[in-house]
Every structure is written in structure tokens, then in C-alpha cells.
Short mmCIF file of C-alpha atoms in Angstrom, two decimals:
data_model
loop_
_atom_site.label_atom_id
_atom_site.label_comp_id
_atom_site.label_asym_id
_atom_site.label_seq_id
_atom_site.Cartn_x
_atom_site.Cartn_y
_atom_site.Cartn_z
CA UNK A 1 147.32 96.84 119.06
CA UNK A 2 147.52 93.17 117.37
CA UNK A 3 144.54 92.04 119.82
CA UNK A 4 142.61 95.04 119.49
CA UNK A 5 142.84 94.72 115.48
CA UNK A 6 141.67 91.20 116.58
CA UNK A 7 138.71 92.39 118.06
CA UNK A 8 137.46 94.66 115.27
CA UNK A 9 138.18 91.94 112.76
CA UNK A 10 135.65 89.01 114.52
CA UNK A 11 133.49 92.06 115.57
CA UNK A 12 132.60 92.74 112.09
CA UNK A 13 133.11 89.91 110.62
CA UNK A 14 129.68 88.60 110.82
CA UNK A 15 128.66 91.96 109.71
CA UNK A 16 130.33 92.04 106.37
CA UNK A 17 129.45 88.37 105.66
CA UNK A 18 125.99 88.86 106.05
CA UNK A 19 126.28 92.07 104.41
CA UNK A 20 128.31 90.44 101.77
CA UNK A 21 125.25 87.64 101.67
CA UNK A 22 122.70 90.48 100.96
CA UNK A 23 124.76 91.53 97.98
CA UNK A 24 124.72 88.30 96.32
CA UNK A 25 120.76 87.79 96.94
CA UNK A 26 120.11 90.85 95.18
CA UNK A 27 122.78 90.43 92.26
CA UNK A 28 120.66 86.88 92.19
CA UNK A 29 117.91 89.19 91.99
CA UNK A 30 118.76 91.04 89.25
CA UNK A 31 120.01 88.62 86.89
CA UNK A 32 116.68 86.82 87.09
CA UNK A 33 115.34 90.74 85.63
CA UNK A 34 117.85 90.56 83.43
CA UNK A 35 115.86 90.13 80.50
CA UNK A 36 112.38 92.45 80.15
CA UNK A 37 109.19 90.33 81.05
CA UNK A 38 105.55 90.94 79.81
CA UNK A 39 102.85 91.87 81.87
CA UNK A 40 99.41 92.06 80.68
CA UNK A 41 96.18 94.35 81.77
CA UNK A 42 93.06 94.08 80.69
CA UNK A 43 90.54 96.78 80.73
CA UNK A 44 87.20 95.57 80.02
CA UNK A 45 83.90 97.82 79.39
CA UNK A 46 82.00 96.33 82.13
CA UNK A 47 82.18 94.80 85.94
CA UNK A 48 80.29 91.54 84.81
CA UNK A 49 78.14 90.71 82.33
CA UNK A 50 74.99 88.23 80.87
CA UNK A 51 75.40 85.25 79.07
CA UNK A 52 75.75 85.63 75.16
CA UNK A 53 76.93 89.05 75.92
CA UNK A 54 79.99 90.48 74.42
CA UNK A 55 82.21 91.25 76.29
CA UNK A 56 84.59 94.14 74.92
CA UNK A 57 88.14 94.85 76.04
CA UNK A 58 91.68 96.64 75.46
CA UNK A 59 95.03 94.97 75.95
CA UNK A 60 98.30 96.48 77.19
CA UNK A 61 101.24 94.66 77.12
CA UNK A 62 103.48 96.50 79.80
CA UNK A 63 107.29 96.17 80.44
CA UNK A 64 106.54 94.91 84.54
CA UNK A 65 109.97 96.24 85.42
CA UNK A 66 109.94 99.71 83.87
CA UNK A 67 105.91 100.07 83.96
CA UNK A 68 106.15 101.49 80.45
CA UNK A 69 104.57 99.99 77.30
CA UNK A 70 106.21 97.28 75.88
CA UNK A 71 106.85 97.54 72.15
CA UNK A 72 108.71 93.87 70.71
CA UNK A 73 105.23 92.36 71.24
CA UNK A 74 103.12 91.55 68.07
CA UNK A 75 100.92 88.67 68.96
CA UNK A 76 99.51 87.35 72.10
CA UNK A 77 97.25 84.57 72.49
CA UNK A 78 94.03 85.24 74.92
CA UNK A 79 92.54 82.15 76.62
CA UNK A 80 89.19 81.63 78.34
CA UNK A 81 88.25 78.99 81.13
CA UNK A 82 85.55 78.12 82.97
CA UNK A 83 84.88 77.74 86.77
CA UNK A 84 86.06 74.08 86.02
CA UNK A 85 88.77 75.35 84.34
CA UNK A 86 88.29 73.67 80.84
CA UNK A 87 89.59 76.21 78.34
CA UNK A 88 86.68 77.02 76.09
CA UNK A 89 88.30 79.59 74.18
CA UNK A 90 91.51 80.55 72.55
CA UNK A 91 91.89 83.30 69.84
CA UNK A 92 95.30 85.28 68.99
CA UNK A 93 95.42 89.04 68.82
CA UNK A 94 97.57 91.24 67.27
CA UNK A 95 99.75 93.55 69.05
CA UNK A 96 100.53 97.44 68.27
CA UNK A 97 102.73 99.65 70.06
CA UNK A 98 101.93 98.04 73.16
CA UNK A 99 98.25 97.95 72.45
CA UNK A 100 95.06 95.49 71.31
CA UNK A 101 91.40 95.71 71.30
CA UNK A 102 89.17 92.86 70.76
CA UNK A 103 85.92 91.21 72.33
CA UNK A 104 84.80 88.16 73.53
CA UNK A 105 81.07 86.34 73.38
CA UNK A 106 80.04 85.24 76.81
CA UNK A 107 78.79 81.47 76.42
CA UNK A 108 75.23 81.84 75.62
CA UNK A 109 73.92 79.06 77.69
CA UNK A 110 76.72 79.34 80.61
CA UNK A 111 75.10 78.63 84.08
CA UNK A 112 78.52 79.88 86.24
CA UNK A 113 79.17 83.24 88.30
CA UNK A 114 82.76 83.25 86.74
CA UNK A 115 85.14 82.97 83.69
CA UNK A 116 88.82 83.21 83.80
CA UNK A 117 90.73 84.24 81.33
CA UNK A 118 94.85 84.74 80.86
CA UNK A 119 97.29 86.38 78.32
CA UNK A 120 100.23 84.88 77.28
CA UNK A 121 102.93 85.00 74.66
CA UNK A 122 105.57 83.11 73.12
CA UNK A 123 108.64 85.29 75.17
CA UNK A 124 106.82 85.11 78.37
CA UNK A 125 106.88 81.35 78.50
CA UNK A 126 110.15 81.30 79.80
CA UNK A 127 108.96 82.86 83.08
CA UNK A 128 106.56 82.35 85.36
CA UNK A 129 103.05 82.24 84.51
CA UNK A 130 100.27 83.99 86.26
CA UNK A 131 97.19 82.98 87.65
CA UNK A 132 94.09 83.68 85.47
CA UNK A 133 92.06 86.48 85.91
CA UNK A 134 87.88 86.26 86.77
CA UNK A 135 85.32 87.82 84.10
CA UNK A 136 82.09 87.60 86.21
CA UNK A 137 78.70 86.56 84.95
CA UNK A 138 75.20 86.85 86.04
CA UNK A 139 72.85 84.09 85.59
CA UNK A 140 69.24 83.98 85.93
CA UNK A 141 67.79 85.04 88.64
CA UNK A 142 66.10 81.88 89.41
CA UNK A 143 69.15 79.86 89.74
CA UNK A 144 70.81 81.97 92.38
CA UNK A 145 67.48 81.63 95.07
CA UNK A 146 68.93 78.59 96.68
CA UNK A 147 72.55 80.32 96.48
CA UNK A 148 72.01 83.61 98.15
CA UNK A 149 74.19 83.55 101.22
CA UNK A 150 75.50 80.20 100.61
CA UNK A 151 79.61 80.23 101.95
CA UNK A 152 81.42 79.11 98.33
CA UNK A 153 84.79 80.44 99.01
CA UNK A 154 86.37 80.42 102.98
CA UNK A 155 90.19 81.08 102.98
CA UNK A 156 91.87 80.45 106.11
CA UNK A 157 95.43 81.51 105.87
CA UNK A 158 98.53 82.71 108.26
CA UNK A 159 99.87 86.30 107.45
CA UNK A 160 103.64 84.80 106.74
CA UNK A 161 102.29 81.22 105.39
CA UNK A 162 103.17 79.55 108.26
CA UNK A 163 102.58 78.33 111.49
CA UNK A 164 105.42 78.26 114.08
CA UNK A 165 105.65 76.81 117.36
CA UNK A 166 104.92 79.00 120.15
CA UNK A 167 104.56 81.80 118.29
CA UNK A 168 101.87 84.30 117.83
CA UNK A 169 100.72 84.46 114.20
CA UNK A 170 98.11 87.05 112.62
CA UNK A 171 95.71 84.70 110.17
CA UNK A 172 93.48 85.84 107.98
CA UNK A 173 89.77 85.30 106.81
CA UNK A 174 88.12 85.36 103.81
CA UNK A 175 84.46 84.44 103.26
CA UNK A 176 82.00 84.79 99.63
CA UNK A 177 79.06 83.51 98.13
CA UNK A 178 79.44 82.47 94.55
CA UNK A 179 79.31 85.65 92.84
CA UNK A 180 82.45 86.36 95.06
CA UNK A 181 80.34 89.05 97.93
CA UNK A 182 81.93 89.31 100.72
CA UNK A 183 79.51 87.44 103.69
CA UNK A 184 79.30 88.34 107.52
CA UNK A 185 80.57 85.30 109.29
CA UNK A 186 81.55 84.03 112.92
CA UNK A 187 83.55 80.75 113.27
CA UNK A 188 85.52 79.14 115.65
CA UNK A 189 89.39 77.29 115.29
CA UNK A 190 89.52 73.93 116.96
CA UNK A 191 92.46 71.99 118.07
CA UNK A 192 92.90 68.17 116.81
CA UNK A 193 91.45 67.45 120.60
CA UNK A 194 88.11 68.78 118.98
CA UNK A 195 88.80 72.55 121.77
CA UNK A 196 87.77 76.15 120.79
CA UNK A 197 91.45 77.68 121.14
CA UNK A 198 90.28 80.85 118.80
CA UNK A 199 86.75 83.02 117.60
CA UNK A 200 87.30 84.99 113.93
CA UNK A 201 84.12 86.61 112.91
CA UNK A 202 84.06 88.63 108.82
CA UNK A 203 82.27 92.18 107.95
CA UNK A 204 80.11 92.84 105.75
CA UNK A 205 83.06 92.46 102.69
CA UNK A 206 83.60 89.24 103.98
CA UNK A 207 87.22 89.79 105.37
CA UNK A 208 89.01 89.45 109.24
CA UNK A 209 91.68 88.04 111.21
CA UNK A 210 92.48 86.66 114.46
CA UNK A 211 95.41 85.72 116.21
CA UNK A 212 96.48 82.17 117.07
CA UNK A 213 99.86 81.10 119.31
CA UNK A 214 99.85 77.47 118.03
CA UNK A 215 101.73 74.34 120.03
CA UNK A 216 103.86 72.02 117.74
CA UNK A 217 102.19 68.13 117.39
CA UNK A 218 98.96 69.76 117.12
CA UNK A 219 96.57 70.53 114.51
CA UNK A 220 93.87 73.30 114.11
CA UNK A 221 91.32 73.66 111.64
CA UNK A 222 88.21 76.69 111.13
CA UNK A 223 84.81 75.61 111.11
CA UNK A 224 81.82 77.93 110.44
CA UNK A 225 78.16 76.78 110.86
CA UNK A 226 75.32 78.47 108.38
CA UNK A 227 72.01 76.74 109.17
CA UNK A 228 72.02 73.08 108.66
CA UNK A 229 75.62 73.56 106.72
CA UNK A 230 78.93 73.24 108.58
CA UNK A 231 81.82 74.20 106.25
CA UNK A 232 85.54 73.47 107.55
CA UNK A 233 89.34 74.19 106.54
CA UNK A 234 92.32 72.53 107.79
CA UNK A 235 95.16 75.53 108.77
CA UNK A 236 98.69 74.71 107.92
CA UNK A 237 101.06 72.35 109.98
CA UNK A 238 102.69 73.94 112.88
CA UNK A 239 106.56 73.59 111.85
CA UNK A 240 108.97 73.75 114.73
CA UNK A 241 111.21 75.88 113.57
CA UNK A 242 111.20 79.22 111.58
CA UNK A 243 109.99 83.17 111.35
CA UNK A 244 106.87 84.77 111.45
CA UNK A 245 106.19 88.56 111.13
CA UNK A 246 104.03 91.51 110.52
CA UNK A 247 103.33 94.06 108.43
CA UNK A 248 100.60 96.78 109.58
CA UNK A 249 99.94 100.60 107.46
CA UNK A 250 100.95 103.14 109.83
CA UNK A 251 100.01 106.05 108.06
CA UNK A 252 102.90 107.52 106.52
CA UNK A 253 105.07 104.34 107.19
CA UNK A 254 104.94 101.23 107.39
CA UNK A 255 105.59 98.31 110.93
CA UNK A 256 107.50 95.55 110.37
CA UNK A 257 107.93 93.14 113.25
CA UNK A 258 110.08 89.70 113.81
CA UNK A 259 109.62 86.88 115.62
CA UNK A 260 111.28 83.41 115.20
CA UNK A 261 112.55 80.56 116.82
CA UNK A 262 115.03 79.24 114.69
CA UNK A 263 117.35 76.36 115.08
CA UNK A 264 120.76 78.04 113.95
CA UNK A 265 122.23 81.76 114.94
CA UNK A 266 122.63 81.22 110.69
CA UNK A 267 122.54 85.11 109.85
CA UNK A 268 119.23 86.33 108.20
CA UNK A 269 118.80 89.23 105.65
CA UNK A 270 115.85 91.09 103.94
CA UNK A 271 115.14 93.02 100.65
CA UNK A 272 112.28 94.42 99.95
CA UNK A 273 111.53 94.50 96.20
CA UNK A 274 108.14 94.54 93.18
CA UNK A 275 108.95 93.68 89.85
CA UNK A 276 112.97 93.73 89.13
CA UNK A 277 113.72 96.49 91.61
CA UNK A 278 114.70 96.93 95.13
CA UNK A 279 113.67 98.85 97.81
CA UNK A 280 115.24 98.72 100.56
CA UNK A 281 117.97 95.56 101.60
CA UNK A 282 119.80 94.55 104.74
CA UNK A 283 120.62 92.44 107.34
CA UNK A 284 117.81 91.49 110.13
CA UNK A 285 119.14 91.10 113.48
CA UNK A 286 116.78 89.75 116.44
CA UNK A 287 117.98 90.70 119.77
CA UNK A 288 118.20 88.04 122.80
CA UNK A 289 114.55 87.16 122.62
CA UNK A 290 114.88 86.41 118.83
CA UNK A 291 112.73 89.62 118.19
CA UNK A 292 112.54 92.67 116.25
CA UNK A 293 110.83 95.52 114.63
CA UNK A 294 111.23 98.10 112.80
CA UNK A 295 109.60 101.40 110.98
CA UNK A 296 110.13 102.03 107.06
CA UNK A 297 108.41 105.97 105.60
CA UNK A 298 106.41 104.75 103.16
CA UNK A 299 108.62 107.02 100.42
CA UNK A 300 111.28 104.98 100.87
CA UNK A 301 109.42 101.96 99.38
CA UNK A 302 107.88 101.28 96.25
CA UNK A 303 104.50 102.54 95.12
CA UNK A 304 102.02 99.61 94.46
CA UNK A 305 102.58 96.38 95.26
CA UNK A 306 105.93 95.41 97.65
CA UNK A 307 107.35 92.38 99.05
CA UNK A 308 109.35 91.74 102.32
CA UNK A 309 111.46 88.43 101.73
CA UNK A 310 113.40 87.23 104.48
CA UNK A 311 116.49 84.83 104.14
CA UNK A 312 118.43 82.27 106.31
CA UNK A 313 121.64 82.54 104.55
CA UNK A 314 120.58 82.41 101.03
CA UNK A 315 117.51 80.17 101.77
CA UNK A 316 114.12 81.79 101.29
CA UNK A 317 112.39 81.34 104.77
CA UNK A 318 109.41 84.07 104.35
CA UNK A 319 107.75 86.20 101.98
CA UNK A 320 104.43 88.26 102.15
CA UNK A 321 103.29 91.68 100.08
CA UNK A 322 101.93 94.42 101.10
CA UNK A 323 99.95 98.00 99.19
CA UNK A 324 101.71 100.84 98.94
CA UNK A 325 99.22 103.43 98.52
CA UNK A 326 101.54 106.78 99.27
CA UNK A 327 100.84 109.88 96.98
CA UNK A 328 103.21 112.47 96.15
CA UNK A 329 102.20 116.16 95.82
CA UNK A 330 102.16 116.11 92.39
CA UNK A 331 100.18 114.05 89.66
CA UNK A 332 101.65 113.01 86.81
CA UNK A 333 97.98 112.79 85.45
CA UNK A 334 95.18 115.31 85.97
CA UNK A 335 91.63 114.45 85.29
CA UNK A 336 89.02 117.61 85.15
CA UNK A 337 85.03 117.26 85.15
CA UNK A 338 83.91 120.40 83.38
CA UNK A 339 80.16 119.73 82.64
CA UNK A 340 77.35 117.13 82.20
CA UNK A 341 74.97 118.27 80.05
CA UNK A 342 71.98 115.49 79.75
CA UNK A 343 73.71 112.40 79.14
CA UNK A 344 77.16 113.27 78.54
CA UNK A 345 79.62 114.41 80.09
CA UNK A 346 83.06 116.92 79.30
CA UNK A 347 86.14 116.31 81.12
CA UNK A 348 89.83 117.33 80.43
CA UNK A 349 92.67 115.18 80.70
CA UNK A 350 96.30 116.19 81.33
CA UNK A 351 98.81 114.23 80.87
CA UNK A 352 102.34 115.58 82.90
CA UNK A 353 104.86 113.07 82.15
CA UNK A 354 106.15 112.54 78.34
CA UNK A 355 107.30 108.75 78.38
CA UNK A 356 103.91 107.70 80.77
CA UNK A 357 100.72 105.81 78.76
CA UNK A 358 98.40 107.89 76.87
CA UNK A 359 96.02 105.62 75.90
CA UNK A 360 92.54 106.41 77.80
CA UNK A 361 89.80 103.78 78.36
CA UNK A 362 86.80 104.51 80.34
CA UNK A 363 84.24 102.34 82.06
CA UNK A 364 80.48 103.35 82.64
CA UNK A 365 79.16 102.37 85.63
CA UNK A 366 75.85 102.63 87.63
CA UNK A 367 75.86 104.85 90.50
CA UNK A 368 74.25 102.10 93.01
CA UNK A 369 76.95 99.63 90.93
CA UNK A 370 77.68 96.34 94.16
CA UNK A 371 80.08 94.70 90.99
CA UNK A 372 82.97 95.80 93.17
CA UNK A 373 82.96 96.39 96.88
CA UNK A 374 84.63 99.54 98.04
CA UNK A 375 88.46 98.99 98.64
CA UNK A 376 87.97 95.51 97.61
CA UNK A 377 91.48 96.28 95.06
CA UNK A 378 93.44 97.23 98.38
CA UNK A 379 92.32 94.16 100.53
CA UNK A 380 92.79 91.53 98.05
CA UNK A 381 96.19 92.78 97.69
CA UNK A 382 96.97 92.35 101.15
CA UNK A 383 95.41 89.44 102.07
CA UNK A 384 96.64 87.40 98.75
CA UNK A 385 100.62 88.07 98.04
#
């Protein structure tokens, strides 16, 4: 009985340390939520607009945890950078119950396709900051002739950020002119020997993928030819050691597979988690062939925006996000068109849930509108976590 007590205690011992590891990462986790943080949406009239237009727009200062309005705000200061990004302007606005409306004047005389602009506060200084946001901008039509289907933005990047020897990765493409459309491209990936190991090609929104197995001590790089123009990117360094892993939309759930050729048997873990609050956490076990997958219904995750972070003990070895998009039955907000009548047009709006927003803001758009490409939200999401 002693050495069968034995048994179950080393049996399971691994379990409950690893389990016992989880716990900590996401009491980590928490702490760092501790404390509400800001997060700031703007909702402007338009898609882009003309130089020495203005610009108008509406503010909301959201709670990111809770996704509720966030009320201890009062002031917020709005900044405004160019495609250099010099600022060029800074105002403050003044915050009410979660709200602010203001405008900005386009640069009269600005000859860029794009401004960026960010929000921040005095509280939200103490966290991390995030990237600024494009405003886009026609210019005259005469200075985008020698532009039109010029390749100004080619991203090259591995699914899980990394390249690992010997195993197959899933990298993405992204290809744009200036003005940020999506081009049709075909490239190839080259080896440092100057050899065509891979082919990617884009549609017509200017994303795709490939697959690449890559060989440690070597080097790869993407190069796409357009006319007399050859543009290139260098892909990451293949590290030796590590996980990679994918994340494909089944439907109603989601695929999650491992691979990873790791240097330790060091236990690994996952929690999957958006904005102070967790999914789904555990311990990842790969069988002999250091593998594994795994199926998660979409209802058990979060709606929006999730990430999958893997640890090696309580080291961060992988991250990458993934879109949500699963609907329940119900709405909690129901929109009604009941009739246009010349140019305008009646539509009710129901609101179901007592604590959700109620402010309304609504954007007129053309019907033959190219501003934003269709599912362009849902892609950029997935191929930028």
C-alpha cells in the first residue's frame, strides 16, 4: 500500500505542479488588472478625408476590462502625427460621463495618404501605451499617377513570431499601395544560398500565407518583383529551440495545434485571455512526438479579440490573437429600417441591456464606398495580434 501511495504521489505530481504553475500565471494575471485601465474609441464621421477638411469625431473612454463606460475620466489629451511621425497637433478635451466630441482640421497643404492620431491620459500612463491609430487622406489626384500600384507596405511575418528549426510554420503576407489597398502579388522566399525554398502569392485585399519548414544556420528572406522594382524583407532568425502553433476558425470552434522542439521536458501551460479576463487555462501536454491539438466551441471563449499564450514554466514562449466572431441568439441591440423617404431615412433602435452604451453615432457612407475593403476589420485582427 506504501508503494502504491508512492506511485500516485510521483504520478501526479507533475500534474499538480504544473497545475499549481497555471494558478500563479493567472493570479500574475490578475493583479496586473488590478486597477481599471482606459481604452479609447474613436468614431469619426468619415472613412478619409481632403486636406483642410475637418475632420469631426466622438470620444469614448471605455473601462477595457468591463467594456462599460468609464466615468473618473475628465480630460484626455488627443495627439496627431504624421506619416513621419512628427506630432503636429495636440489639443485637450474634456471628458463627460464617458463621452467627448470635438474636430480636427486636416493640414491644408498635407501631401500624405495618412495621419495618426492617439488618446491618452494622465492614469493611463502607467500602462502600456498603444499604437496610434491612421486618419486617411486623399491628395490630389495628380500626385498619386506615379503611385497607383506601387508596393508601400509588404509584411512578411510567422503566425507564432517565430521561426523554429525543423518545424513547419504558417507565415503570413501582407501587401498595399500607399493609401493602404490591398495589391495582388506573387513572390518567392529565398534561402541565404540565393534558392526558391517557397511561392506566396496575395488577393485582391492584398493578404496570404504560405508555409515554410525552415533549417537552423540559415536565413530566408521574401522578394517580390513589380516591373523594374524588386522590393525585399528579411524573415526572422530560425531559433533552435522553441514552439510554434496554429490557430484556424472552424466554424463553431476553434483548432489549436502544437508543435515544438524544446530543449527541456520543463512543463508548459496555456491561458487564453482579452483584456483582464480569462478564458480558458491549463496545462499543454505534447505527446512523444512533442505534438498536440486540440478543439475549443467558440462559446467557451471570449467574444472579440482572444489570445492563446503559452508558457515554459512561467516564461512567456508564444503568444498570437485570434477574432472571435460567435453570435448568440439574442441581441442585446436591435436596429430597425422602417422607411426612406427622399433623402432620409427612419430607423428604430432598441436597446436590450440596461448597463450597455446608449450613445448612437452614425456614419454616412457612399454605396460604391472602396475606404474600407470588405472584412478588412476581421483580417487585420488576425494577421496583426
Amino acid at each position: 500500500m506504501k508503494r502504491l501511495l508512492c506511485i500516485i504521489f510521483f504520478g501526479y505530481g507533475p500534474l499538480l505542479f504544473g497545475q499549481k504553475v497555471v494558478e500563479e500565471i493567472a493570479e500574475s494575471y490578475f493583479q496586473y488588472y488590478k486597477y481599471p485601465q482606459e481604452q479609447f474609441i474613436c468614431q469619426f464621421n468619415k472613412a478619409n478625408y481632403f486636406p483642410g477638411e475637418e475632420a469631426y469625431f466622438q470620444l469614448y473612454v471605455l473601462d477595457k476590462r468591463e467594456k462599460k463606460l468609464f466615468f473618473d475620466t475628465q480630460k484626455v489629451c488627443f495627439l496627431l502625427f504624421n506619416d513621419k511621425g512628427k506630432r503636429i497637433l495636440k489639443k485637450y478635451l474634456a471628458v463627460a460621463d464617458g463621452v467627448a466630441a470635438n474636430s480636427i482640421t486636416i493640414p491644408k497643404n498635407y501631401e500624405g495618404s495618412v495621419l495618426y492620431y492617439s488618446v491618452e491620459s494622465n492614469w493611463n500612463l502607467n500602462f502600456q501605451r498603444t499604437k496610434p491609430k491612421p486618419i486617411f487622406v486623399n491628395v490630389e489626384e495628380s500626385n498619386l499617377k506615379e503611385d497607383v500600384d506601387v508596393l508601400a507596405h509588404f509584411k512578411v511575418y510567422p503566425e507564432a513570431n517565430i521561426l523554429i528549426d525543423s518545424l513547419t510554420s504558417m507565415v503570413f503576407v501582407r501587401a498595399a499601395d500607399k493609401n493602404f489597398t490591398g495589391l495582388a502579388i506573387e513572390g518567392v522566399i529565398k534561402d541565404d544560398k540565393d534558392e526558391d525554398v517557397a511561392f506566396f502569392k496575395t488577393d485582391d485585399s492584398g493578404f496570404g500565407r504560405f508555409f515554410l519548414k525552415p533549417e537552423f544556420g540559415s536565413s530566408y528572406r521574401a522578394e517580390v518583383v513589380l516591373g523594374s522594382k524588386k522590393f525585399s524583407q528579411q524573415l526572422p532568425s530560425v531559433s533552435k529551440n522553441g514552439l510554434v502553433f496554429n490557430v484556424f476558425d472552424r466554424g463553431l470552434e476553434f483548432y489549436f495545434g502544437f508543435r515544438a522542439n524544446l530543449k527541456t521536458a520543463e512543463s508548459l501551460s496555456y491561458i487564453i485571455h482579452s483584456d483582464g479576463k480569462i478564458a480558458l487555462a491549463g496545462i499543454l501536454n505534447l505527446n512523444d512526438k512533442r505534438k498536440n491539438a486540440f478543439y475549443f466551441s467558440k462559446d467557451k471563449l471570449l467574444k472579440g479579440i482572444n489570445t492563446l499564450s503559452i508558457f515554459s514554466g512561467k516564461e512567456l514562449i508564444g503568444e498570437r490573437s485570434f477574432f472571435n466572431n460567435f453570435k448568440k441568439s439574442y441581441r442585446e441591440i436591435e436596429v430597425t429600417q422602417n422607411r426612406i423617404h427622399k433623402d432620409s431615412v427612419e430607423f428604430g433602435f432598441e436597446k436590450k441591456l440596461t448597463d450597455s452604451i446608449v450613445e448612437l453615432s452614425v456614419s454616412i457612407l457612399p454605396k460604391s464606398n472602396n475606404a474600407v475593403a470588405k472584412n478588412r476589420l476581421f483580417r487585420q485582427i488576425y494577421l496583426n495580434p
